[in-house]
């Protein structure tokens, strides 16, 4: 007689995970609340401290909104005008950086994934390498390049987009690659090509919509990095939001913190907008269907 095959052992329930039919699902509501609450508290502590700092009256004690009112009543003019100009520079740099990274990175990653999978490790190494190099070392290497760029194209702040493209490359790569790994890119490409679609239509109308979440995540990370970057702009003598805030903080630290809070609010609003756009339309479940 042959021995009976032992039934496969059921996976043990992981702490905080609900088990249905032997399969682990999303954490329970209590677990999600605890995790999100803890993370939110960690982020909220420095923000609350910044708000409290801007509301202080001074040595006499107490709190008021006089600094906030003065800043908004002045219309960000006078001594705060350079900050508005620097914010415009940072936004332009963010747009330029996103365009450079996505227009070069996304087609390259798709080409390697579809046609040259043996080069994936090499591309990953090249894209991840900038995160291991300190910003000061990058500036030392980029300084001779920027001297040539300045002679040929001028020394405008827009030239920082090339350096920022290198800086955000590791973050954008990981965000987009994780989305590519979750989509059957080869099958979608072969099906579209079989139906007569050109490579441009395959990229724009088939692949990019399916990779929307990863592309938007990479774009947001690029914007966040550009808005918070200081070292490269300072050492290359360019004016962006962070360098302007440092200048303002030397004369009025309270206003510098207020402007930093406004920049954080803008970044948070951008995160919510990208999350809303990237989520796509919700599919309603129909009762009685299998």
PDB file of C-alpha atoms in Angstrom:
ATOM      1  CA  UNK A   1       0.000   0.000   0.000  1.00  0.00           C
ATOM      2  CA  UNK A   2       1.177   3.433  -0.789  1.00  0.00           C
ATOM      3  CA  UNK A   3       1.328   6.022   1.901  1.00  0.00           C
ATOM      4  CA  UNK A   4      -1.319   8.657   1.765  1.00  0.00           C
ATOM      5  CA  UNK A   5      -0.156  12.052   0.733  1.00  0.00           C
ATOM      6  CA  UNK A   6      -0.195  14.461   3.582  1.00  0.00           C
ATOM      7  CA  UNK A   7      -2.458  17.450   3.100  1.00  0.00           C
ATOM      8  CA  UNK A   8      -0.658  20.661   2.517  1.00  0.00           C
ATOM      9  CA  UNK A   9      -0.162  22.599   5.701  1.00  0.00           C
ATOM     10  CA  UNK A  10      -2.267  25.678   5.961  1.00  0.00           C
ATOM     11  CA  UNK A  11      -0.339  28.918   6.251  1.00  0.00           C
ATOM     12  CA  UNK A  12      -0.287  30.296   9.731  1.00  0.00           C
ATOM     13  CA  UNK A  13      -2.148  33.473  10.310  1.00  0.00           C
ATOM     14  CA  UNK A  14       0.149  36.422  10.434  1.00  0.00           C
ATOM     15  CA  UNK A  15      -0.349  38.920  13.216  1.00  0.00           C
ATOM     16  CA  UNK A  16      -2.810  41.580  12.153  1.00  0.00           C
ATOM     17  CA  UNK A  17      -3.793  39.773   8.922  1.00  0.00           C
ATOM     18  CA  UNK A  18      -7.247  38.344   8.287  1.00  0.00           C
ATOM     19  CA  UNK A  19      -7.370  34.798   6.923  1.00  0.00           C
ATOM     20  CA  UNK A  20     -10.094  33.816   4.468  1.00  0.00           C
ATOM     21  CA  UNK A  21      -9.967  30.386   2.864  1.00  0.00           C
ATOM     22  CA  UNK A  22      -6.366  29.916   3.984  1.00  0.00           C
ATOM     23  CA  UNK A  23      -5.185  33.112   2.280  1.00  0.00           C
ATOM     24  CA  UNK A  24      -3.912  36.262   3.948  1.00  0.00           C
ATOM     25  CA  UNK A  25      -5.723  39.486   3.168  1.00  0.00           C
ATOM     26  CA  UNK A  26      -5.269  43.111   4.121  1.00  0.00           C
ATOM     27  CA  UNK A  27      -4.684  43.971   7.793  1.00  0.00           C
ATOM     28  CA  UNK A  28      -7.709  44.623   9.946  1.00  0.00           C
ATOM     29  CA  UNK A  29      -9.047  48.132  10.450  1.00  0.00           C
ATOM     30  CA  UNK A  30      -7.566  48.300  13.958  1.00  0.00           C
ATOM     31  CA  UNK A  31      -4.122  47.343  12.656  1.00  0.00           C
ATOM     32  CA  UNK A  32      -4.306  49.887   9.848  1.00  0.00           C
ATOM     33  CA  UNK A  33      -5.437  52.571  12.284  1.00  0.00           C
ATOM     34  CA  UNK A  34      -2.552  51.863  14.661  1.00  0.00           C
ATOM     35  CA  UNK A  35       0.047  51.852  11.860  1.00  0.00           C
ATOM     36  CA  UNK A  36      -1.240  54.987  10.132  1.00  0.00           C
ATOM     37  CA  UNK A  37      -1.758  56.752  13.461  1.00  0.00           C
ATOM     38  CA  UNK A  38       1.816  56.032  14.549  1.00  0.00           C
ATOM     39  CA  UNK A  39       3.251  57.227  11.234  1.00  0.00           C
ATOM     40  CA  UNK A  40       1.022  60.303  11.280  1.00  0.00           C
ATOM     41  CA  UNK A  41       2.162  61.139  14.819  1.00  0.00           C
ATOM     42  CA  UNK A  42       5.827  60.912  13.819  1.00  0.00           C
ATOM     43  CA  UNK A  43       5.248  63.349  10.936  1.00  0.00           C
ATOM     44  CA  UNK A  44       2.945  65.603  12.949  1.00  0.00           C
ATOM     45  CA  UNK A  45       5.357  66.326  15.821  1.00  0.00           C
ATOM     46  CA  UNK A  46       7.865  68.483  13.835  1.00  0.00           C
ATOM     47  CA  UNK A  47       5.055  70.193  11.900  1.00  0.00           C
ATOM     48  CA  UNK A  48       3.209  71.109  15.102  1.00  0.00           C
ATOM     49  CA  UNK A  49       6.509  72.385  16.541  1.00  0.00           C
ATOM     50  CA  UNK A  50       7.025  74.574  13.453  1.00  0.00           C
ATOM     51  CA  UNK A  51       3.493  76.004  13.744  1.00  0.00           C
ATOM     52  CA  UNK A  52       4.007  76.696  17.458  1.00  0.00           C
ATOM     53  CA  UNK A  53       7.294  78.449  16.687  1.00  0.00           C
ATOM     54  CA  UNK A  54       5.665  80.808  14.168  1.00  0.00           C
ATOM     55  CA  UNK A  55       2.908  81.761  16.646  1.00  0.00           C
ATOM     56  CA  UNK A  56       5.187  82.801  19.508  1.00  0.00           C
ATOM     57  CA  UNK A  57       5.017  86.448  20.519  1.00  0.00           C
ATOM     58  CA  UNK A  58       8.539  86.553  21.848  1.00  0.00           C
ATOM     59  CA  UNK A  59       9.970  87.109  25.303  1.00  0.00           C
ATOM     60  CA  UNK A  60       6.637  88.321  26.681  1.00  0.00           C
ATOM     61  CA  UNK A  61       5.043  84.940  25.978  1.00  0.00           C
ATOM     62  CA  UNK A  62       1.732  84.033  24.407  1.00  0.00           C
ATOM     63  CA  UNK A  63       0.717  83.292  20.845  1.00  0.00           C
ATOM     64  CA  UNK A  64      -0.873  85.198  17.962  1.00  0.00           C
ATOM     65  CA  UNK A  65      -1.152  85.162  14.169  1.00  0.00           C
ATOM     66  CA  UNK A  66       0.537  88.523  13.604  1.00  0.00           C
ATOM     67  CA  UNK A  67       3.429  87.109  11.539  1.00  0.00           C
ATOM     68  CA  UNK A  68       1.075  85.123   9.298  1.00  0.00           C
ATOM     69  CA  UNK A  69      -1.169  88.163   8.811  1.00  0.00           C
ATOM     70  CA  UNK A  70       1.784  90.433   8.026  1.00  0.00           C
ATOM     71  CA  UNK A  71       3.158  88.004   5.469  1.00  0.00           C
ATOM     72  CA  UNK A  72      -0.127  87.619   3.601  1.00  0.00           C
ATOM     73  CA  UNK A  73      -1.020  91.313   3.825  1.00  0.00           C
ATOM     74  CA  UNK A  74       2.305  92.234   2.242  1.00  0.00           C
ATOM     75  CA  UNK A  75       1.450  90.023  -0.716  1.00  0.00           C
ATOM     76  CA  UNK A  76       4.872  88.358  -0.434  1.00  0.00           C
ATOM     77  CA  UNK A  77       6.438  91.609  -1.622  1.00  0.00           C
ATOM     78  CA  UNK A  78       9.348  93.611  -0.277  1.00  0.00           C
ATOM     79  CA  UNK A  79      11.930  91.436   1.507  1.00  0.00           C
ATOM     80  CA  UNK A  80       9.893  88.298   0.711  1.00  0.00           C
ATOM     81  CA  UNK A  81       9.856  88.866  -3.034  1.00  0.00           C
ATOM     82  CA  UNK A  82      13.037  86.788  -3.645  1.00  0.00           C
ATOM     83  CA  UNK A  83      11.302  83.811  -2.033  1.00  0.00           C
ATOM     84  CA  UNK A  84       8.445  84.025  -4.543  1.00  0.00           C
ATOM     85  CA  UNK A  85      10.956  84.214  -7.381  1.00  0.00           C
ATOM     86  CA  UNK A  86      12.866  81.264  -5.946  1.00  0.00           C
ATOM     87  CA  UNK A  87       9.626  79.275  -5.628  1.00  0.00           C
ATOM     88  CA  UNK A  88       8.938  79.926  -9.311  1.00  0.00           C
ATOM     89  CA  UNK A  89      12.447  78.714 -10.116  1.00  0.00           C
ATOM     90  CA  UNK A  90      11.918  75.525  -8.104  1.00  0.00           C
ATOM     91  CA  UNK A  91       8.590  74.816  -9.790  1.00  0.00           C
ATOM     92  CA  UNK A  92      10.135  75.333 -13.219  1.00  0.00           C
ATOM     93  CA  UNK A  93      13.003  73.050 -12.223  1.00  0.00           C
ATOM     94  CA  UNK A  94      10.533  70.432 -10.987  1.00  0.00           C
ATOM     95  CA  UNK A  95       8.673  70.469 -14.307  1.00  0.00           C
ATOM     96  CA  UNK A  96      11.909  70.299 -16.295  1.00  0.00           C
ATOM     97  CA  UNK A  97      13.302  67.494 -14.145  1.00  0.00           C
ATOM     98  CA  UNK A  98      10.121  65.427 -14.448  1.00  0.00           C
ATOM     99  CA  UNK A  99      10.104  65.910 -18.215  1.00  0.00           C
ATOM    100  CA  UNK A 100      13.765  64.933 -18.592  1.00  0.00           C
ATOM    101  CA  UNK A 101      13.511  61.877 -16.340  1.00  0.00           C
ATOM    102  CA  UNK A 102      10.241  60.505 -17.691  1.00  0.00           C
ATOM    103  CA  UNK A 103      10.910  61.168 -21.370  1.00  0.00           C
ATOM    104  CA  UNK A 104      14.275  59.420 -21.134  1.00  0.00           C
ATOM    105  CA  UNK A 105      13.743  56.863 -18.380  1.00  0.00           C
ATOM    106  CA  UNK A 106      10.326  55.365 -19.173  1.00  0.00           C
ATOM    107  CA  UNK A 107      11.029  54.466 -22.845  1.00  0.00           C
ATOM    108  CA  UNK A 108      14.465  53.113 -21.899  1.00  0.00           C
ATOM    109  CA  UNK A 109      13.058  50.912 -19.132  1.00  0.00           C
ATOM    110  CA  UNK A 110      10.321  49.566 -21.396  1.00  0.00           C
ATOM    111  CA  UNK A 111      12.793  48.896 -24.200  1.00  0.00           C
ATOM    112  CA  UNK A 112      15.100  46.985 -21.868  1.00  0.00           C
ATOM    113  CA  UNK A 113      12.174  45.076 -20.336  1.00  0.00           C
ATOM    114  CA  UNK A 114      10.757  44.019 -23.722  1.00  0.00           C
ATOM    115  CA  UNK A 115      13.749  43.638 -26.031  1.00  0.00           C
ATOM    116  CA  UNK A 116      16.901  43.444 -23.891  1.00  0.00           C
ATOM    117  CA  UNK A 117      16.046  41.801 -20.534  1.00  0.00           C
ATOM    118  CA  UNK A 118      19.707  40.795 -20.104  1.00  0.00           C
ATOM    119  CA  UNK A 119      20.562  44.497 -19.651  1.00  0.00           C
ATOM    120  CA  UNK A 120      18.133  45.024 -16.785  1.00  0.00           C
ATOM    121  CA  UNK A 121      20.753  44.540 -14.058  1.00  0.00           C
ATOM    122  CA  UNK A 122      23.096  46.980 -15.763  1.00  0.00           C
ATOM    123  CA  UNK A 123      20.341  49.593 -16.119  1.00  0.00           C
ATOM    124  CA  UNK A 124      19.340  49.120 -12.496  1.00  0.00           C
ATOM    125  CA  UNK A 125      22.943  49.571 -11.358  1.00  0.00           C
ATOM    126  CA  UNK A 126      23.313  52.779 -13.387  1.00  0.00           C
ATOM    127  CA  UNK A 127      20.023  54.205 -12.099  1.00  0.00           C
ATOM    128  CA  UNK A 128      20.644  53.325  -8.443  1.00  0.00           C
ATOM    129  CA  UNK A 129      24.275  54.523  -8.449  1.00  0.00           C
ATOM    130  CA  UNK A 130      23.547  58.256  -7.833  1.00  0.00           C
ATOM    131  CA  UNK A 131      21.960  57.490  -4.452  1.00  0.00           C
ATOM    132  CA  UNK A 132      25.307  56.168  -3.208  1.00  0.00           C
ATOM    133  CA  UNK A 133      27.202  59.326  -4.224  1.00  0.00           C
ATOM    134  CA  UNK A 134      27.011  62.318  -1.853  1.00  0.00           C
ATOM    135  CA  UNK A 135      25.661  65.541  -3.327  1.00  0.00           C
ATOM    136  CA  UNK A 136      28.938  67.365  -2.679  1.00  0.00           C
ATOM    137  CA  UNK A 137      30.803  64.743  -4.738  1.00  0.00           C
ATOM    138  CA  UNK A 138      28.269  65.121  -7.542  1.00  0.00           C
ATOM    139  CA  UNK A 139      28.857  68.868  -7.547  1.00  0.00           C
ATOM    140  CA  UNK A 140      32.623  68.393  -7.764  1.00  0.00           C
ATOM    141  CA  UNK A 141      32.114  66.210 -10.812  1.00  0.00           C
ATOM    142  CA  UNK A 142      29.452  68.424 -12.368  1.00  0.00           C
ATOM    143  CA  UNK A 143      31.281  71.739 -11.884  1.00  0.00           C
ATOM    144  CA  UNK A 144      33.530  71.342 -15.003  1.00  0.00           C
ATOM    145  CA  UNK A 145      30.503  70.228 -17.018  1.00  0.00           C
ATOM    146  CA  UNK A 146      28.511  73.260 -15.899  1.00  0.00           C
ATOM    147  CA  UNK A 147      31.348  75.588 -16.831  1.00  0.00           C
ATOM    148  CA  UNK A 148      31.001  74.337 -20.417  1.00  0.00           C
ATOM    149  CA  UNK A 149      27.189  74.501 -20.254  1.00  0.00           C
ATOM    150  CA  UNK A 150      27.354  78.081 -18.988  1.00  0.00           C
ATOM    151  CA  UNK A 151      29.536  79.139 -21.920  1.00  0.00           C
ATOM    152  CA  UNK A 152      27.281  77.458 -24.479  1.00  0.00           C
ATOM    153  CA  UNK A 153      23.757  77.953 -23.106  1.00  0.00           C
ATOM    154  CA  UNK A 154      24.110  80.474 -20.276  1.00  0.00           C
ATOM    155  CA  UNK A 155      24.058  80.051 -16.529  1.00  0.00           C
ATOM    156  CA  UNK A 156      20.302  80.206 -15.952  1.00  0.00           C
ATOM    157  CA  UNK A 157      18.724  78.310 -13.098  1.00  0.00           C
ATOM    158  CA  UNK A 158      17.052  75.953 -15.591  1.00  0.00           C
ATOM    159  CA  UNK A 159      20.377  74.201 -16.118  1.00  0.00           C
ATOM    160  CA  UNK A 160      19.990  72.627 -12.666  1.00  0.00           C
ATOM    161  CA  UNK A 161      17.342  70.329 -14.178  1.00  0.00           C
ATOM    162  CA  UNK A 162      20.125  68.174 -15.652  1.00  0.00           C
ATOM    163  CA  UNK A 163      21.780  67.701 -12.255  1.00  0.00           C
ATOM    164  CA  UNK A 164      18.435  67.115 -10.556  1.00  0.00           C
ATOM    165  CA  UNK A 165      17.591  64.516 -13.194  1.00  0.00           C
ATOM    166  CA  UNK A 166      20.587  62.516 -11.987  1.00  0.00           C
ATOM    167  CA  UNK A 167      19.639  63.032  -8.338  1.00  0.00           C
ATOM    168  CA  UNK A 168      16.050  61.784  -8.664  1.00  0.00           C
ATOM    169  CA  UNK A 169      16.947  58.907 -11.007  1.00  0.00           C
ATOM    170  CA  UNK A 170      17.117  56.188  -8.291  1.00  0.00           C
ATOM    171  CA  UNK A 171      13.742  57.129  -6.774  1.00  0.00           C
ATOM    172  CA  UNK A 172      11.935  57.425 -10.093  1.00  0.00           C
ATOM    173  CA  UNK A 173      13.434  54.149 -11.313  1.00  0.00           C
ATOM    174  CA  UNK A 174      12.225  52.143  -8.327  1.00  0.00           C
ATOM    175  CA  UNK A 175       8.721  53.631  -8.494  1.00  0.00           C
ATOM    176  CA  UNK A 176       8.330  52.882 -12.205  1.00  0.00           C
ATOM    177  CA  UNK A 177      10.042  49.485 -12.107  1.00  0.00           C
ATOM    178  CA  UNK A 178       7.739  48.212  -9.356  1.00  0.00           C
ATOM    179  CA  UNK A 179       4.771  49.103 -11.566  1.00  0.00           C
ATOM    180  CA  UNK A 180       6.355  47.422 -14.620  1.00  0.00           C
ATOM    181  CA  UNK A 181       6.883  44.233 -12.603  1.00  0.00           C
ATOM    182  CA  UNK A 182       3.155  44.174 -11.773  1.00  0.00           C
ATOM    183  CA  UNK A 183       2.016  44.530 -15.406  1.00  0.00           C
ATOM    184  CA  UNK A 184       2.435  41.949 -18.183  1.00  0.00           C
ATOM    185  CA  UNK A 185       4.148  44.426 -20.493  1.00  0.00           C
ATOM    186  CA  UNK A 186       5.279  41.840 -23.042  1.00  0.00           C
ATOM    187  CA  UNK A 187       1.785  40.386 -23.559  1.00  0.00           C
ATOM    188  CA  UNK A 188       0.240  43.845 -23.911  1.00  0.00           C
ATOM    189  CA  UNK A 189       2.911  44.854 -26.421  1.00  0.00           C
ATOM    190  CA  UNK A 190       2.597  41.678 -28.496  1.00  0.00           C
ATOM    191  CA  UNK A 191      -1.191  41.943 -28.545  1.00  0.00           C
ATOM    192  CA  UNK A 192      -1.108  45.588 -29.643  1.00  0.00           C
ATOM    193  CA  UNK A 193       1.505  44.906 -32.311  1.00  0.00           C
ATOM    194  CA  UNK A 194      -0.497  41.929 -33.589  1.00  0.00           C
ATOM    195  CA  UNK A 195      -3.507  44.221 -34.029  1.00  0.00           C
ATOM    196  CA  UNK A 196      -1.407  46.586 -36.138  1.00  0.00           C
ATOM    197  CA  UNK A 197      -0.534  49.297 -33.591  1.00  0.00           C
ATOM    198  CA  UNK A 198       2.674  51.230 -34.163  1.00  0.00           C
ATOM    199  CA  UNK A 199       5.336  51.416 -31.486  1.00  0.00           C
ATOM    200  CA  UNK A 200       4.278  54.980 -30.686  1.00  0.00           C
ATOM    201  CA  UNK A 201       0.667  53.907 -30.143  1.00  0.00           C
ATOM    202  CA  UNK A 202       1.808  50.937 -28.062  1.00  0.00           C
ATOM    203  CA  UNK A 203       3.808  53.249 -25.817  1.00  0.00           C
ATOM    204  CA  UNK A 204       1.323  56.122 -25.532  1.00  0.00           C
ATOM    205  CA  UNK A 205      -2.046  54.335 -25.665  1.00  0.00           C
ATOM    206  CA  UNK A 206      -1.302  50.910 -24.194  1.00  0.00           C
ATOM    207  CA  UNK A 207       1.701  50.900 -21.877  1.00  0.00           C
ATOM    208  CA  UNK A 208       1.648  54.384 -20.335  1.00  0.00           C
ATOM    209  CA  UNK A 209      -2.018  54.128 -19.144  1.00  0.00           C
ATOM    210  CA  UNK A 210      -1.210  50.810 -17.453  1.00  0.00           C
ATOM    211  CA  UNK A 211       1.887  52.321 -15.836  1.00  0.00           C
ATOM    212  CA  UNK A 212       0.139  55.500 -14.742  1.00  0.00           C
ATOM    213  CA  UNK A 213       0.491  54.839 -11.013  1.00  0.00           C
ATOM    214  CA  UNK A 214       4.243  54.224 -11.186  1.00  0.00           C
ATOM    215  CA  UNK A 215       4.854  57.178 -13.505  1.00  0.00           C
ATOM    216  CA  UNK A 216       2.890  59.533 -11.242  1.00  0.00           C
ATOM    217  CA  UNK A 217       4.699  58.203  -8.179  1.00  0.00           C
ATOM    218  CA  UNK A 218       8.045  58.819  -9.865  1.00  0.00           C
ATOM    219  CA  UNK A 219       6.931  62.310 -10.905  1.00  0.00           C
ATOM    220  CA  UNK A 220       5.839  63.189  -7.375  1.00  0.00           C
ATOM    221  CA  UNK A 221       9.089  61.937  -5.873  1.00  0.00           C
ATOM    222  CA  UNK A 222      10.994  64.024  -8.408  1.00  0.00           C
ATOM    223  CA  UNK A 223       8.991  67.139  -7.492  1.00  0.00           C
ATOM    224  CA  UNK A 224       9.502  66.525  -3.769  1.00  0.00           C
ATOM    225  CA  UNK A 225      13.265  66.073  -4.189  1.00  0.00           C
ATOM    226  CA  UNK A 226      13.597  69.212  -6.317  1.00  0.00           C
ATOM    227  CA  UNK A 227      11.593  71.359  -3.885  1.00  0.00           C
ATOM    228  CA  UNK A 228      13.761  70.198  -0.976  1.00  0.00           C
ATOM    229  CA  UNK A 229      17.186  70.256  -2.633  1.00  0.00           C
ATOM    230  CA  UNK A 230      19.753  72.726  -1.282  1.00  0.00           C
ATOM    231  CA  UNK A 231      23.323  71.439  -1.640  1.00  0.00           C
ATOM    232  CA  UNK A 232      23.652  71.349  -5.428  1.00  0.00           C
ATOM    233  CA  UNK A 233      21.932  74.720  -5.940  1.00  0.00           C
ATOM    234  CA  UNK A 234      24.016  76.376  -3.240  1.00  0.00           C
ATOM    235  CA  UNK A 235      27.378  75.081  -4.465  1.00  0.00           C
ATOM    236  CA  UNK A 236      26.574  75.862  -8.107  1.00  0.00           C
ATOM    237  CA  UNK A 237      25.405  79.394  -7.156  1.00  0.00           C
ATOM    238  CA  UNK A 238      21.813  78.958  -8.315  1.00  0.00           C
ATOM    239  CA  UNK A 239      18.746  80.330  -6.552  1.00  0.00           C
ATOM    240  CA  UNK A 240      15.932  77.942  -5.648  1.00  0.00           C
ATOM    241  CA  UNK A 241      13.411  77.739  -2.828  1.00  0.00           C
ATOM    242  CA  UNK A 242      15.741  76.253  -0.212  1.00  0.00           C
ATOM    243  CA  UNK A 243      18.616  78.672  -0.812  1.00  0.00           C
ATOM    244  CA  UNK A 244      16.188  81.608  -0.621  1.00  0.00           C
ATOM    245  CA  UNK A 245      14.749  80.306   2.665  1.00  0.00           C
ATOM    246  CA  UNK A 246      18.244  80.136   4.138  1.00  0.00           C
ATOM    247  CA  UNK A 247      18.832  83.781   3.200  1.00  0.00           C
ATOM    248  CA  UNK A 248      15.488  84.840   4.724  1.00  0.00           C
ATOM    249  CA  UNK A 249      16.113  82.810   7.894  1.00  0.00           C
ATOM    250  CA  UNK A 250      19.206  84.906   8.658  1.00  0.00           C
ATOM    251  CA  UNK A 251      17.064  88.028   9.047  1.00  0.00           C
ATOM    252  CA  UNK A 252      13.617  86.639   9.926  1.00  0.00           C
ATOM    253  CA  UNK A 253      13.578  82.979  11.059  1.00  0.00           C
ATOM    254  CA  UNK A 254       9.836  83.080  11.791  1.00  0.00           C
ATOM    255  CA  UNK A 255       8.939  83.976   8.215  1.00  0.00           C
ATOM    256  CA  UNK A 256      11.318  81.328   6.889  1.00  0.00           C
ATOM    257  CA  UNK A 257       9.494  78.669   8.919  1.00  0.00           C
ATOM    258  CA  UNK A 258       6.112  79.962   7.703  1.00  0.00           C
ATOM    259  CA  UNK A 259       7.258  79.702   4.110  1.00  0.00           C
ATOM    260  CA  UNK A 260       8.584  76.210   4.783  1.00  0.00           C
ATOM    261  CA  UNK A 261       5.169  75.214   6.131  1.00  0.00           C
ATOM    262  CA  UNK A 262       3.510  76.598   3.006  1.00  0.00           C
ATOM    263  CA  UNK A 263       5.918  74.581   0.857  1.00  0.00           C
ATOM    264  CA  UNK A 264       5.082  71.438   2.851  1.00  0.00           C
ATOM    265  CA  UNK A 265       1.371  72.133   2.417  1.00  0.00           C
ATOM    266  CA  UNK A 266       1.846  72.487  -1.319  1.00  0.00           C
ATOM    267  CA  UNK A 267       3.753  69.189  -1.499  1.00  0.00           C
ATOM    268  CA  UNK A 268       1.083  67.433   0.572  1.00  0.00           C
ATOM    269  CA  UNK A 269      -1.665  68.789  -1.680  1.00  0.00           C
ATOM    270  CA  UNK A 270       0.279  67.596  -4.697  1.00  0.00           C
ATOM    271  CA  UNK A 271       0.531  64.139  -3.118  1.00  0.00           C
ATOM    272  CA  UNK A 272      -3.241  63.988  -2.620  1.00  0.00           C
ATOM    273  CA  UNK A 273      -3.854  65.145  -6.187  1.00  0.00           C
ATOM    274  CA  UNK A 274      -1.503  62.561  -7.679  1.00  0.00           C
ATOM    275  CA  UNK A 275      -2.994  59.839  -5.491  1.00  0.00           C
ATOM    276  CA  UNK A 276      -6.471  60.807  -6.680  1.00  0.00           C
ATOM    277  CA  UNK A 277      -5.468  60.825 -10.330  1.00  0.00           C
ATOM    278  CA  UNK A 278      -3.414  57.658 -10.041  1.00  0.00           C
ATOM    279  CA  UNK A 279      -6.155  55.651  -8.349  1.00  0.00           C
ATOM    280  CA  UNK A 280      -8.272  55.661 -11.506  1.00  0.00           C
ATOM    281  CA  UNK A 281     -12.006  54.983 -11.660  1.00  0.00           C
ATOM    282  CA  UNK A 282     -13.390  52.647  -9.046  1.00  0.00           C
ATOM    283  CA  UNK A 283     -15.032  49.438 -10.207  1.00  0.00           C
ATOM    284  CA  UNK A 284     -18.227  48.716  -8.368  1.00  0.00           C
ATOM    285  CA  UNK A 285     -18.822  45.128  -7.419  1.00  0.00           C
ATOM    286  CA  UNK A 286     -22.040  43.487  -8.616  1.00  0.00           C
ATOM    287  CA  UNK A 287     -23.819  41.178  -6.206  1.00  0.00           C
ATOM    288  CA  UNK A 288     -24.514  37.698  -7.414  1.00  0.00           C
ATOM    289  CA  UNK A 289     -21.591  37.505  -9.827  1.00  0.00           C
ATOM    290  CA  UNK A 290     -18.895  34.918  -9.482  1.00  0.00           C
TER     291      UNK A 290
END
